[in-house]
Short mmCIF file of N, CA and C in Angstrom, two decimals:
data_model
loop_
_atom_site.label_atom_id
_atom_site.label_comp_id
_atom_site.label_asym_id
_atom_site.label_seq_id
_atom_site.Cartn_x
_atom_site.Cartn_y
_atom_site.Cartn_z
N UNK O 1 86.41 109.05 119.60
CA UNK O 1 86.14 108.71 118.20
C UNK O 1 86.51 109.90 117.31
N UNK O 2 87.21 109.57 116.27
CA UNK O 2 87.69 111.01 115.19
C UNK O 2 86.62 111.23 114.98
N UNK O 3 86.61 112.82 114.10
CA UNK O 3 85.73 113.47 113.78
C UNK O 3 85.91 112.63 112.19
N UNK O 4 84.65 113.30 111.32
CA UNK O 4 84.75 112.87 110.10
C UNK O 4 86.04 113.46 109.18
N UNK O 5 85.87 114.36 109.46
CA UNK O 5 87.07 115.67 108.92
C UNK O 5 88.57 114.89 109.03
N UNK O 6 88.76 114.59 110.64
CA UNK O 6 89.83 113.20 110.93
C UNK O 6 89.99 112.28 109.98
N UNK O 7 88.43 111.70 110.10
CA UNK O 7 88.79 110.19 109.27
C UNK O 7 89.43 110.70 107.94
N UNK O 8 88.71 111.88 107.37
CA UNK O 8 88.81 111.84 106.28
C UNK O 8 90.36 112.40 105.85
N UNK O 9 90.83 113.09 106.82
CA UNK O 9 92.34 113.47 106.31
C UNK O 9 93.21 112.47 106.57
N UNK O 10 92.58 111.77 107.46
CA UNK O 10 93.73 110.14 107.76
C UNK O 10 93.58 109.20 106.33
N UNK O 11 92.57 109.04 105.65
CA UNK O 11 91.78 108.43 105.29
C UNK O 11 92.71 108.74 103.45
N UNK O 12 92.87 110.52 103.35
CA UNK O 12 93.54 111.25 102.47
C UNK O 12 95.32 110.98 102.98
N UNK O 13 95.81 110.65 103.92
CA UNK O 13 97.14 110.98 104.22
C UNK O 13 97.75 109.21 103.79
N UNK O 14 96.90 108.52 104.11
CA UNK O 14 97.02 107.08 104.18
C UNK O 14 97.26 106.45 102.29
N UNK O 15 96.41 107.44 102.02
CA UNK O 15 96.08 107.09 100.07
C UNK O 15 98.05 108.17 99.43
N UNK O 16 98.12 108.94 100.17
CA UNK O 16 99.17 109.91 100.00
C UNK O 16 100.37 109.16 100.29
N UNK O 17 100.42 108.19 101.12
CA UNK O 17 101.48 107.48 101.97
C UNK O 17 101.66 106.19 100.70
N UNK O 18 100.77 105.90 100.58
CA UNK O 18 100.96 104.68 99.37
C UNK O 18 101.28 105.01 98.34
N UNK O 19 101.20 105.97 97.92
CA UNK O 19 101.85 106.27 96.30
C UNK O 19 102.89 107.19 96.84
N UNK O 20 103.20 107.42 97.56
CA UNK O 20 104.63 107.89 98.01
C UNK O 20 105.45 106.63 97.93
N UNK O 21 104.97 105.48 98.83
CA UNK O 21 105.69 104.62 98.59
C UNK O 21 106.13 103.58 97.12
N UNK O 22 104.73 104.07 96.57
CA UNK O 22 105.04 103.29 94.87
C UNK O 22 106.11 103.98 94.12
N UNK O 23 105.90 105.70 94.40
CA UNK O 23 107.41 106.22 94.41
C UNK O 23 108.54 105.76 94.20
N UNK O 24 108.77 105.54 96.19
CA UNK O 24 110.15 105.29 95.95
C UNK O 24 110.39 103.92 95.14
N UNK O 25 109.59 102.90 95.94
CA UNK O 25 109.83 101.67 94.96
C UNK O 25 110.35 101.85 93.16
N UNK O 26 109.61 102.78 92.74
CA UNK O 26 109.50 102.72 91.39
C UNK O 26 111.05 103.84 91.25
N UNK O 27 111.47 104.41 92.08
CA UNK O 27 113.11 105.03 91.87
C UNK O 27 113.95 104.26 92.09
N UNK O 28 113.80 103.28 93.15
CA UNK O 28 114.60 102.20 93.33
C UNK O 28 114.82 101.65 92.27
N UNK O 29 113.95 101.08 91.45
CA UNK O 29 113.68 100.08 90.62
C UNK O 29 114.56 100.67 89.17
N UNK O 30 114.28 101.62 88.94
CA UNK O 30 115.03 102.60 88.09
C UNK O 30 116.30 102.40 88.77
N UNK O 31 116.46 103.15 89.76
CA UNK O 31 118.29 103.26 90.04
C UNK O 31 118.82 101.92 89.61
N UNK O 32 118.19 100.86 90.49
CA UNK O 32 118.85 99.77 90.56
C UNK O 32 119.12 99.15 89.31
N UNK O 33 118.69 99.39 88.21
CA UNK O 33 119.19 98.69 86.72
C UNK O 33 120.27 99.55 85.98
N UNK O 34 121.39 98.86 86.03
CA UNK O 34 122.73 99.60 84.82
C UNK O 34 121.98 99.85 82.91
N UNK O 35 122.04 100.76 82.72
CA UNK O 35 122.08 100.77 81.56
C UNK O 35 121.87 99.75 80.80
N UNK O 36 123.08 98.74 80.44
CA UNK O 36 123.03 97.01 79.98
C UNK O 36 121.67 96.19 80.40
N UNK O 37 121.22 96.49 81.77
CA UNK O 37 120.08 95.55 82.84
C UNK O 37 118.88 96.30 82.21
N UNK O 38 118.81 97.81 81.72
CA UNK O 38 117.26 97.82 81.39
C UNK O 38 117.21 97.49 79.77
N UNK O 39 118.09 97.35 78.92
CA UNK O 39 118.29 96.79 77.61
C UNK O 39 117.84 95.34 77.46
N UNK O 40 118.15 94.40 78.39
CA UNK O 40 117.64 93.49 78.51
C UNK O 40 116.00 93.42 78.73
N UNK O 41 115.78 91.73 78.06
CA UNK O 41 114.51 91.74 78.29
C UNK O 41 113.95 91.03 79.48
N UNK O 42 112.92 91.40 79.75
CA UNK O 42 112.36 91.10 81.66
C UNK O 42 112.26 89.94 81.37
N UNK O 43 110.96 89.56 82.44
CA UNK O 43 110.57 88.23 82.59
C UNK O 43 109.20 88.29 81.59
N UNK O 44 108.83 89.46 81.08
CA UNK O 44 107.38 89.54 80.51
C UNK O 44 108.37 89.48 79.14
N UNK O 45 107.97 88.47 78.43
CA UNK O 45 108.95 88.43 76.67
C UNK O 45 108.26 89.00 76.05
N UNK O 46 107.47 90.52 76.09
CA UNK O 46 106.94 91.07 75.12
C UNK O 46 108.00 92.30 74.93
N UNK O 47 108.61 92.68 76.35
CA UNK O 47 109.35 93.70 76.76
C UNK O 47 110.84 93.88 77.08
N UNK O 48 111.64 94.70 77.20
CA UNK O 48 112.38 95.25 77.93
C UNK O 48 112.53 95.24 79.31
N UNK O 49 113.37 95.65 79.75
CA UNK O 49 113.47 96.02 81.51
C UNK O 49 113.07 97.29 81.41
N UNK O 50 113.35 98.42 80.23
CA UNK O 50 113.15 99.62 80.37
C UNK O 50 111.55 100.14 79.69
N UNK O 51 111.19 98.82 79.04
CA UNK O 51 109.58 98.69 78.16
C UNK O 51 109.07 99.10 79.73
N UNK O 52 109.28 97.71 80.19
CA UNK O 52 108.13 97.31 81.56
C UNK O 52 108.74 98.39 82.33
N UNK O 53 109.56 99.37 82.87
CA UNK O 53 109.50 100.46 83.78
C UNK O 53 108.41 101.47 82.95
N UNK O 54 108.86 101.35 81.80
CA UNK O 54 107.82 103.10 81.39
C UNK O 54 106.59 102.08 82.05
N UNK O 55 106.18 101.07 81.53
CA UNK O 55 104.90 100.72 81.82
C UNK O 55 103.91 100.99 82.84
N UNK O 56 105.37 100.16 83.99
CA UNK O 56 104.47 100.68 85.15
C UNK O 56 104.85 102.31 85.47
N UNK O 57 105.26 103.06 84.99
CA UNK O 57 105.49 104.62 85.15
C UNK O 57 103.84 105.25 84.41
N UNK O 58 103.35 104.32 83.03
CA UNK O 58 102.41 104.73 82.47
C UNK O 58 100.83 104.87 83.43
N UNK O 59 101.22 103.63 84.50
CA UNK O 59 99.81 103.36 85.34
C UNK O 59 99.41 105.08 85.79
N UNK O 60 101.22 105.31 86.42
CA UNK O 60 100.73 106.76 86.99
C UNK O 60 100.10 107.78 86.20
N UNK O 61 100.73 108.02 85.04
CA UNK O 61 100.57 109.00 84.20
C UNK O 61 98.94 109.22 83.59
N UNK O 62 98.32 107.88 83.67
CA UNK O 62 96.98 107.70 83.26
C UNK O 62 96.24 108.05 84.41
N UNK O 63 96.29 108.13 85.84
CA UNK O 63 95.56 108.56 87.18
C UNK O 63 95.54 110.14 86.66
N UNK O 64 95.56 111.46 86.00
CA UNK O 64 95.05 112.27 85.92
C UNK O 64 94.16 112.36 85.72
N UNK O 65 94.06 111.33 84.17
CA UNK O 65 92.47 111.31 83.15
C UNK O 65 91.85 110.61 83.68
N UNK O 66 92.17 109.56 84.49
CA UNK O 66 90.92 108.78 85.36
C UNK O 66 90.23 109.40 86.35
N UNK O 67 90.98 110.24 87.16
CA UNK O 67 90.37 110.96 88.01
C UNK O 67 89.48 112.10 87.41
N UNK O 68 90.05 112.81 86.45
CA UNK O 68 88.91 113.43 85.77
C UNK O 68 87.45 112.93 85.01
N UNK O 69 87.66 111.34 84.54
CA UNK O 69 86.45 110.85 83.90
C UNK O 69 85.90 110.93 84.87
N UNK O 70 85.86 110.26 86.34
CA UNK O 70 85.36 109.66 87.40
C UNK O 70 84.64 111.03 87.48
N UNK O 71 85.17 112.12 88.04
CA UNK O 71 84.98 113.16 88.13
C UNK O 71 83.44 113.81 87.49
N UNK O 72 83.64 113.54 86.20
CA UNK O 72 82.98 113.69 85.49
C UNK O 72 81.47 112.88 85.00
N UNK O 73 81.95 111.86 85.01
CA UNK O 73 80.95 110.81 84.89
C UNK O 73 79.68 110.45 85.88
N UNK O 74 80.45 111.02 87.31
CA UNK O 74 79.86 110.58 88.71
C UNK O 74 78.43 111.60 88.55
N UNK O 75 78.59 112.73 87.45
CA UNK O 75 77.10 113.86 87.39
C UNK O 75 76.38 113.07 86.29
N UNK O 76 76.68 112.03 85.80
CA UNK O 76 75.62 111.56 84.92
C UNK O 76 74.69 110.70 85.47
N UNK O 77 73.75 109.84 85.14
CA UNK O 77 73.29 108.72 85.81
C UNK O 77 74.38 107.32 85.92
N UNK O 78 73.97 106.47 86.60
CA UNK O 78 74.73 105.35 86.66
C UNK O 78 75.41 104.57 85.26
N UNK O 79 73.48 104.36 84.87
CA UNK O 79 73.69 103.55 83.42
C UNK O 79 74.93 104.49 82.20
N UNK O 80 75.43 105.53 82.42
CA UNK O 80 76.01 105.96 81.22
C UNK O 80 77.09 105.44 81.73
N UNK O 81 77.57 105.58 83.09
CA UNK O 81 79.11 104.99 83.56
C UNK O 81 78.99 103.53 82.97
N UNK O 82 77.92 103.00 83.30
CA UNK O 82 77.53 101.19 82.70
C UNK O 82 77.82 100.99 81.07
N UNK O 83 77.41 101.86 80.45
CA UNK O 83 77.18 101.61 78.40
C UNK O 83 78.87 102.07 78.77
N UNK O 84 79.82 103.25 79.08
CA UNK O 84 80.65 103.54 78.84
C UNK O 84 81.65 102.43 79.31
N UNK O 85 81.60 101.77 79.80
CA UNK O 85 82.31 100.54 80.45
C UNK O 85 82.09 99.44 79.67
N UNK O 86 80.91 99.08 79.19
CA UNK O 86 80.59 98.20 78.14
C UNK O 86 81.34 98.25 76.81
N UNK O 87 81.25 99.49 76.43
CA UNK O 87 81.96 99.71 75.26
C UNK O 87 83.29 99.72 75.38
N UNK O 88 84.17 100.49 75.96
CA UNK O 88 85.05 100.36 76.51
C UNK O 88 86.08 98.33 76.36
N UNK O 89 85.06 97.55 77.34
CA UNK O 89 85.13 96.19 77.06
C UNK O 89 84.80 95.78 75.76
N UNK O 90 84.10 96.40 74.92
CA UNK O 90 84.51 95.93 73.62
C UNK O 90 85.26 96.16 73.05
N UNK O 91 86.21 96.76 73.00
CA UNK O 91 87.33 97.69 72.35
C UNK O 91 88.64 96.84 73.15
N UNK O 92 88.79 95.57 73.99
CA UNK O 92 89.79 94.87 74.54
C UNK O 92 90.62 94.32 73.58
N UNK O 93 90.64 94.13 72.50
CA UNK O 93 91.72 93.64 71.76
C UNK O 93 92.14 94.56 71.34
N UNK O 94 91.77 95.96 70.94
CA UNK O 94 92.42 97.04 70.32
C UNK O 94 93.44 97.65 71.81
N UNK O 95 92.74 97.32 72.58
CA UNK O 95 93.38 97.94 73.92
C UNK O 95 94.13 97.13 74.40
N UNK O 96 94.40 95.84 74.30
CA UNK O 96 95.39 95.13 74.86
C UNK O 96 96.31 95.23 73.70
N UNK O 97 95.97 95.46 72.06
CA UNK O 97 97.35 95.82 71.21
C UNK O 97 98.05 97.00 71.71
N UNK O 98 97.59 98.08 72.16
CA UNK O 98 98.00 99.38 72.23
C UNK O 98 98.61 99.23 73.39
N UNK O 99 98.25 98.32 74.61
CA UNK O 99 98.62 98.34 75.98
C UNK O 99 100.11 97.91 76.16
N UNK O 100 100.46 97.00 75.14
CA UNK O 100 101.54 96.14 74.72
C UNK O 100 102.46 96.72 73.75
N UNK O 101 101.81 97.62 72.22
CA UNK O 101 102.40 98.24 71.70
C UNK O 101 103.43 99.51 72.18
N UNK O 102 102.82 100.29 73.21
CA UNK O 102 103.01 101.40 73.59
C UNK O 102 103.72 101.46 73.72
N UNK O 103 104.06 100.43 75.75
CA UNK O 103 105.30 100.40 76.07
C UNK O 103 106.81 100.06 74.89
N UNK O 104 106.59 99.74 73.75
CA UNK O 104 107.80 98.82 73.02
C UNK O 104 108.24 99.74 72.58
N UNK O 105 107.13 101.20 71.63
CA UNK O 105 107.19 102.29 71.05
C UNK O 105 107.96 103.39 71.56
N UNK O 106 107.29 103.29 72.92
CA UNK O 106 107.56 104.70 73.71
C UNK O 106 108.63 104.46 74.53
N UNK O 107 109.13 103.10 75.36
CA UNK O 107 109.13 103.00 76.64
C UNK O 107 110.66 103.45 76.17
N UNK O 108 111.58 103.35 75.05
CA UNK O 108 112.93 103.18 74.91
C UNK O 108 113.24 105.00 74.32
N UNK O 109 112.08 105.66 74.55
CA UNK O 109 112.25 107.14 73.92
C UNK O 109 112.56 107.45 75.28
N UNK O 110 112.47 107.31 76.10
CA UNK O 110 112.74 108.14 77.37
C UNK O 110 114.22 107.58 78.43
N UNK O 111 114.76 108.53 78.60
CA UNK O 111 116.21 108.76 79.28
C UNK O 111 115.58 108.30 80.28
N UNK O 112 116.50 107.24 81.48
CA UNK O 112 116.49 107.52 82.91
C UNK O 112 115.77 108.52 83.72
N UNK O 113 116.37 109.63 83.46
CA UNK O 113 116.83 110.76 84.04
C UNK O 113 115.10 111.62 83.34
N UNK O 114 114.90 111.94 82.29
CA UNK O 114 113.90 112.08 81.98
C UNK O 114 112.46 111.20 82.43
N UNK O 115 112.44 110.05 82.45
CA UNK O 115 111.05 108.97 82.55
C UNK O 115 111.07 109.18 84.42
N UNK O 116 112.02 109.58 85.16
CA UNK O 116 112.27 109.82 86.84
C UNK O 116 111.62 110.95 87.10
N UNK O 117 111.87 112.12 85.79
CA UNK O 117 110.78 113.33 86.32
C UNK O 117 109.90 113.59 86.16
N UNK O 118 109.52 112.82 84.54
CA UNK O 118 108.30 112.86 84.28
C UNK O 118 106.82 112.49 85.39
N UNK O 119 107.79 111.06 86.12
CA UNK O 119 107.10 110.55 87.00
C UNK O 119 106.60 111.03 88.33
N UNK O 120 108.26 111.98 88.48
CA UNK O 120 108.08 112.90 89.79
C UNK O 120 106.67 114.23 89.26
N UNK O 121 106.76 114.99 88.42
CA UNK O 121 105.79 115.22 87.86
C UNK O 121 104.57 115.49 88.08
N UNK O 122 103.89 113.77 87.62
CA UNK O 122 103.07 113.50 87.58
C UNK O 122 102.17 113.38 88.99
N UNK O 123 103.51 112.68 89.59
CA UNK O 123 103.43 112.08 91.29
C UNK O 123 103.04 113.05 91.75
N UNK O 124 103.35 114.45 91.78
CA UNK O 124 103.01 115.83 92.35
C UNK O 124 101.50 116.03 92.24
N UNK O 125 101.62 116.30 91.18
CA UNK O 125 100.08 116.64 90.27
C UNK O 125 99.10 116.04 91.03
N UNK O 126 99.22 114.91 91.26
CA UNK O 126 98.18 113.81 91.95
C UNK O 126 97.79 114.11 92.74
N UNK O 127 99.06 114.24 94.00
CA UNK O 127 98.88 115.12 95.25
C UNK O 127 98.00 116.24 95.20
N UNK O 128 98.86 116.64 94.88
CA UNK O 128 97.58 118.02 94.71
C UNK O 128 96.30 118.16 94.56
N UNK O 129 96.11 116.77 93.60
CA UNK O 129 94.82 116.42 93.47
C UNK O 129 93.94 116.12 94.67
N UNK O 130 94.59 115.29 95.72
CA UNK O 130 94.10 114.38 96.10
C UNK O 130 93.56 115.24 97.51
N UNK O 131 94.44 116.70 97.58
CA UNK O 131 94.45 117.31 98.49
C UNK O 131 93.33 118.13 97.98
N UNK O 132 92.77 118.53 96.62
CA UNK O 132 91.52 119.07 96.85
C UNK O 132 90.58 118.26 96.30
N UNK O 133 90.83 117.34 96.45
CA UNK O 133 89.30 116.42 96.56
C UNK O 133 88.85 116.68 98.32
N UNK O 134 87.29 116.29 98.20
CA UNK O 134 86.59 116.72 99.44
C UNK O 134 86.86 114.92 99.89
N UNK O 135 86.43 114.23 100.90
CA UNK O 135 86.50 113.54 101.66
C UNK O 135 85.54 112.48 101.37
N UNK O 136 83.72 113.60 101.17
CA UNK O 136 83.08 112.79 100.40
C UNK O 136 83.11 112.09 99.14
N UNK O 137 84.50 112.86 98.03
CA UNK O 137 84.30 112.69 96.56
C UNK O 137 85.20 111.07 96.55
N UNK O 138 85.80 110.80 97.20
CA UNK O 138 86.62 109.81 97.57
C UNK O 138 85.76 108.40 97.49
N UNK O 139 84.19 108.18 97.74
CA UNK O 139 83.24 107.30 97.44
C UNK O 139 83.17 107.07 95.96
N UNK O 140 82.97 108.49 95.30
CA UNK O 140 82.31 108.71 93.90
C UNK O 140 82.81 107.64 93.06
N UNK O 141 82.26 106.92 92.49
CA UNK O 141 82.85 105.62 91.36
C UNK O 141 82.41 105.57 90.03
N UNK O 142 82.28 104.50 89.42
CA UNK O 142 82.22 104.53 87.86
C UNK O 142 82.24 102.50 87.85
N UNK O 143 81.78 102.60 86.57
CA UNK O 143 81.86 101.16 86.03
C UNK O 143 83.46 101.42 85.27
N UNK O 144 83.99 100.03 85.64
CA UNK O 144 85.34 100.16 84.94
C UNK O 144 85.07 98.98 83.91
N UNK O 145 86.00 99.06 82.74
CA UNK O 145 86.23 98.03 81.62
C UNK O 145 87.28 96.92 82.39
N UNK O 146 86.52 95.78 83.07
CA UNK O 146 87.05 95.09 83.92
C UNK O 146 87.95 94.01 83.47
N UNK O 147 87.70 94.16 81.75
CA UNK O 147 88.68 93.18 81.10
C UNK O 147 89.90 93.49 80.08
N UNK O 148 90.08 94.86 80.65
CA UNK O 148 91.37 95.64 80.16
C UNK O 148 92.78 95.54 81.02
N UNK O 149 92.00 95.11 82.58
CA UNK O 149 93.33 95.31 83.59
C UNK O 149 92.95 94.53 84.83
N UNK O 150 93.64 92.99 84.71
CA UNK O 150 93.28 92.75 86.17
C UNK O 150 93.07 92.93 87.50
N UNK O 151 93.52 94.35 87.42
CA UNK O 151 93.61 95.18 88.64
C UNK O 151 92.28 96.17 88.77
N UNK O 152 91.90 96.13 87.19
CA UNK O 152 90.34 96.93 87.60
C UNK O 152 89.02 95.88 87.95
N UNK O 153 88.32 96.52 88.90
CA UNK O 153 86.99 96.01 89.16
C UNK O 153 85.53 96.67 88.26
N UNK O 154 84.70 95.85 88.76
CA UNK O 154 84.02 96.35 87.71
C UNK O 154 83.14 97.49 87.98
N UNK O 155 83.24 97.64 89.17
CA UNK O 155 82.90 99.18 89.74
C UNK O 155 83.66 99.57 90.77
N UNK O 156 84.59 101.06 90.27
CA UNK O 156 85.75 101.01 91.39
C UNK O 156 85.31 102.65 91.76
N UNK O 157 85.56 102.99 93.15
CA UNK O 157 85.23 104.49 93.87
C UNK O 157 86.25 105.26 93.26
N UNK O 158 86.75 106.49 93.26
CA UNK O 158 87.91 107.36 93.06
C UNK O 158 88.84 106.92 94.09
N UNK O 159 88.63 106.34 95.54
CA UNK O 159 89.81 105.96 96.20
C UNK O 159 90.50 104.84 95.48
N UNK O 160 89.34 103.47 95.34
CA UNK O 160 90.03 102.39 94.00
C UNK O 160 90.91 103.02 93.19
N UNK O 161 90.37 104.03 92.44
CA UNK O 161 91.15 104.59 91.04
C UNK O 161 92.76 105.19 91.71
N UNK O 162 92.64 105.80 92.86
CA UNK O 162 93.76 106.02 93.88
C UNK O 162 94.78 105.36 93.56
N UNK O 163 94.22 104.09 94.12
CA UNK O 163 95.12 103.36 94.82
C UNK O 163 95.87 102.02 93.26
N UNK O 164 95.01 102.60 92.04
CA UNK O 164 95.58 101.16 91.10
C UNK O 164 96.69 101.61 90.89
N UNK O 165 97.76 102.92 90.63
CA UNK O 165 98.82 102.89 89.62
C UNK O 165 99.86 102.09 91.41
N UNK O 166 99.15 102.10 92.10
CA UNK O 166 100.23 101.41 93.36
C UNK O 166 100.46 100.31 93.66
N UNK O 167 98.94 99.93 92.90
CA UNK O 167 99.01 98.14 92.78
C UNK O 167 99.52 97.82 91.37
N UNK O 168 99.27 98.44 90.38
CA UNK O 168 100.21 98.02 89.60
C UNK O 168 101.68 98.03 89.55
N UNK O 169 102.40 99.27 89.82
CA UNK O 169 103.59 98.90 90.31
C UNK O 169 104.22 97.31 90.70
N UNK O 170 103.22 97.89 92.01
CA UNK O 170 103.35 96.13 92.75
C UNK O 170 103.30 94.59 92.04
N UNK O 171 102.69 94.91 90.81
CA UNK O 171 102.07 93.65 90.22
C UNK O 171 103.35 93.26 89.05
N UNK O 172 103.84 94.56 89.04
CA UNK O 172 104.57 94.46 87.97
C UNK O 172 105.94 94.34 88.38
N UNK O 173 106.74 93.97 89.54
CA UNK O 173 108.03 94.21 90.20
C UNK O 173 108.75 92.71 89.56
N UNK O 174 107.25 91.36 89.74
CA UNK O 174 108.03 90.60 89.41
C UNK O 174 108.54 90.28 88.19
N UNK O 175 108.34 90.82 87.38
CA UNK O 175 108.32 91.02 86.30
C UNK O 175 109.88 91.56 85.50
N UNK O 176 110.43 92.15 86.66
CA UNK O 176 111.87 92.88 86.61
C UNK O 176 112.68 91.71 86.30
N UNK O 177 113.44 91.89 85.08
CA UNK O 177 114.93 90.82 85.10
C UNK O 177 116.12 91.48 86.40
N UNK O 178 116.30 90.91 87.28
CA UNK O 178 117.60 91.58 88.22
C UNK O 178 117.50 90.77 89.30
N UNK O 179 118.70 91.36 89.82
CA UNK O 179 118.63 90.67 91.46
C UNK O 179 117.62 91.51 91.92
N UNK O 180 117.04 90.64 93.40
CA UNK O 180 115.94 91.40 94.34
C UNK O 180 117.05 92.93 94.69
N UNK O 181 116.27 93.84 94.78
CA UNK O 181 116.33 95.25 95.27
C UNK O 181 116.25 95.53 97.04
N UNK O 182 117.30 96.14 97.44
CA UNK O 182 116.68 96.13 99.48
C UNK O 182 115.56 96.96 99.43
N UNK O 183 115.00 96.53 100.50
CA UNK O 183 113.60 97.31 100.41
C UNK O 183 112.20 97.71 99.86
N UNK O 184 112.39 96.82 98.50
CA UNK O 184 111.85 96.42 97.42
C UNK O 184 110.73 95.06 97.56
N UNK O 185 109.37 95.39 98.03
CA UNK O 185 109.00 93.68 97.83
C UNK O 185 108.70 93.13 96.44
#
């Protein structure tokens, strides 16, 4: 039977392995559109091909500050993670304008070549993160605003918070105007 120390670096290597892989997916996904292909608009008619890449590039970019609220929040009592989640859910129409606005604003300011490193970046940063989190902090959770992102629950651990910018990716592939990508689900 592993030791805990085991579980817990398997446990850390396994969370490391999945956003490696949202990675590449998400370079693929980039390479694979010509110039002309991310000008076009996806299958989501609010967007771009190149809206909806920053987008899902944005999931990542937001896992710093989540990991820090979590971080943070986990020394208060429960109920403040609870009112802060509440409120939060009240603020869903301002947050689904901004969620929608953003990408339209921002997503066409960024080069290829720029929005690839930003991401690489970020992708680092995480790591790093994830490598000094302890094993136990990986439980630590929070009430999430469960009606901002179908992908959030309404109480998710720091591994949850991990693992969303990977499921979003994922959520968001079909969403791509193009032919299927190899390797790409």
């Amino acid at each position: 039977m592993p030791s805990e120390a085991t579980a817990g670096t398997a446990r850390k290597e396994r969370l490391r392995a999945e956003l490696e892989a949202a990675r590449a997916t998400f370079h693929a996904v980039l390479a694979s559109l010509s110039d002309a292909q991310l000008k076009q608009r996806s299958k989501n008619p609010a967007w771009t091909n190149q809206q909806l890449v920053f987008h899902m590039a944005f999931g990542f970019f937001l896992l710093p500050s989540l990991i820090r609220i979590v971080l943070v929040l986990r020394r208060l009592p429960r109920p403040v993670s609870q009112l802060f989640a509440r409120l939060l859910n009240s603020a869903t129409v301002p947050f689904n304008w901004i969620n929608a606005a953003g990408p339209a604003l921002v997503g066409t300011r960024f080069t290829r070549r720029a929005l690839g490193a930003t991401f690489d970046r970020v992708h680092a940063h995480v790591l790093r993160r994830i490598d000094a989190i302890r094993e136990a902090d990986l439980e630590l959770g929070m009430y999430y605003p469960d009606r901002w992102e179908p992908l959030f629950q309404d109480y998710m651990t720091l591994e949850d918070i991990l693992r969303y910018p990977v499921l979003h990716v994922r959520s968001h592939l079909q969403h791509i105007n193009h032919a299927p990508i190899d390797g790409v689900e």
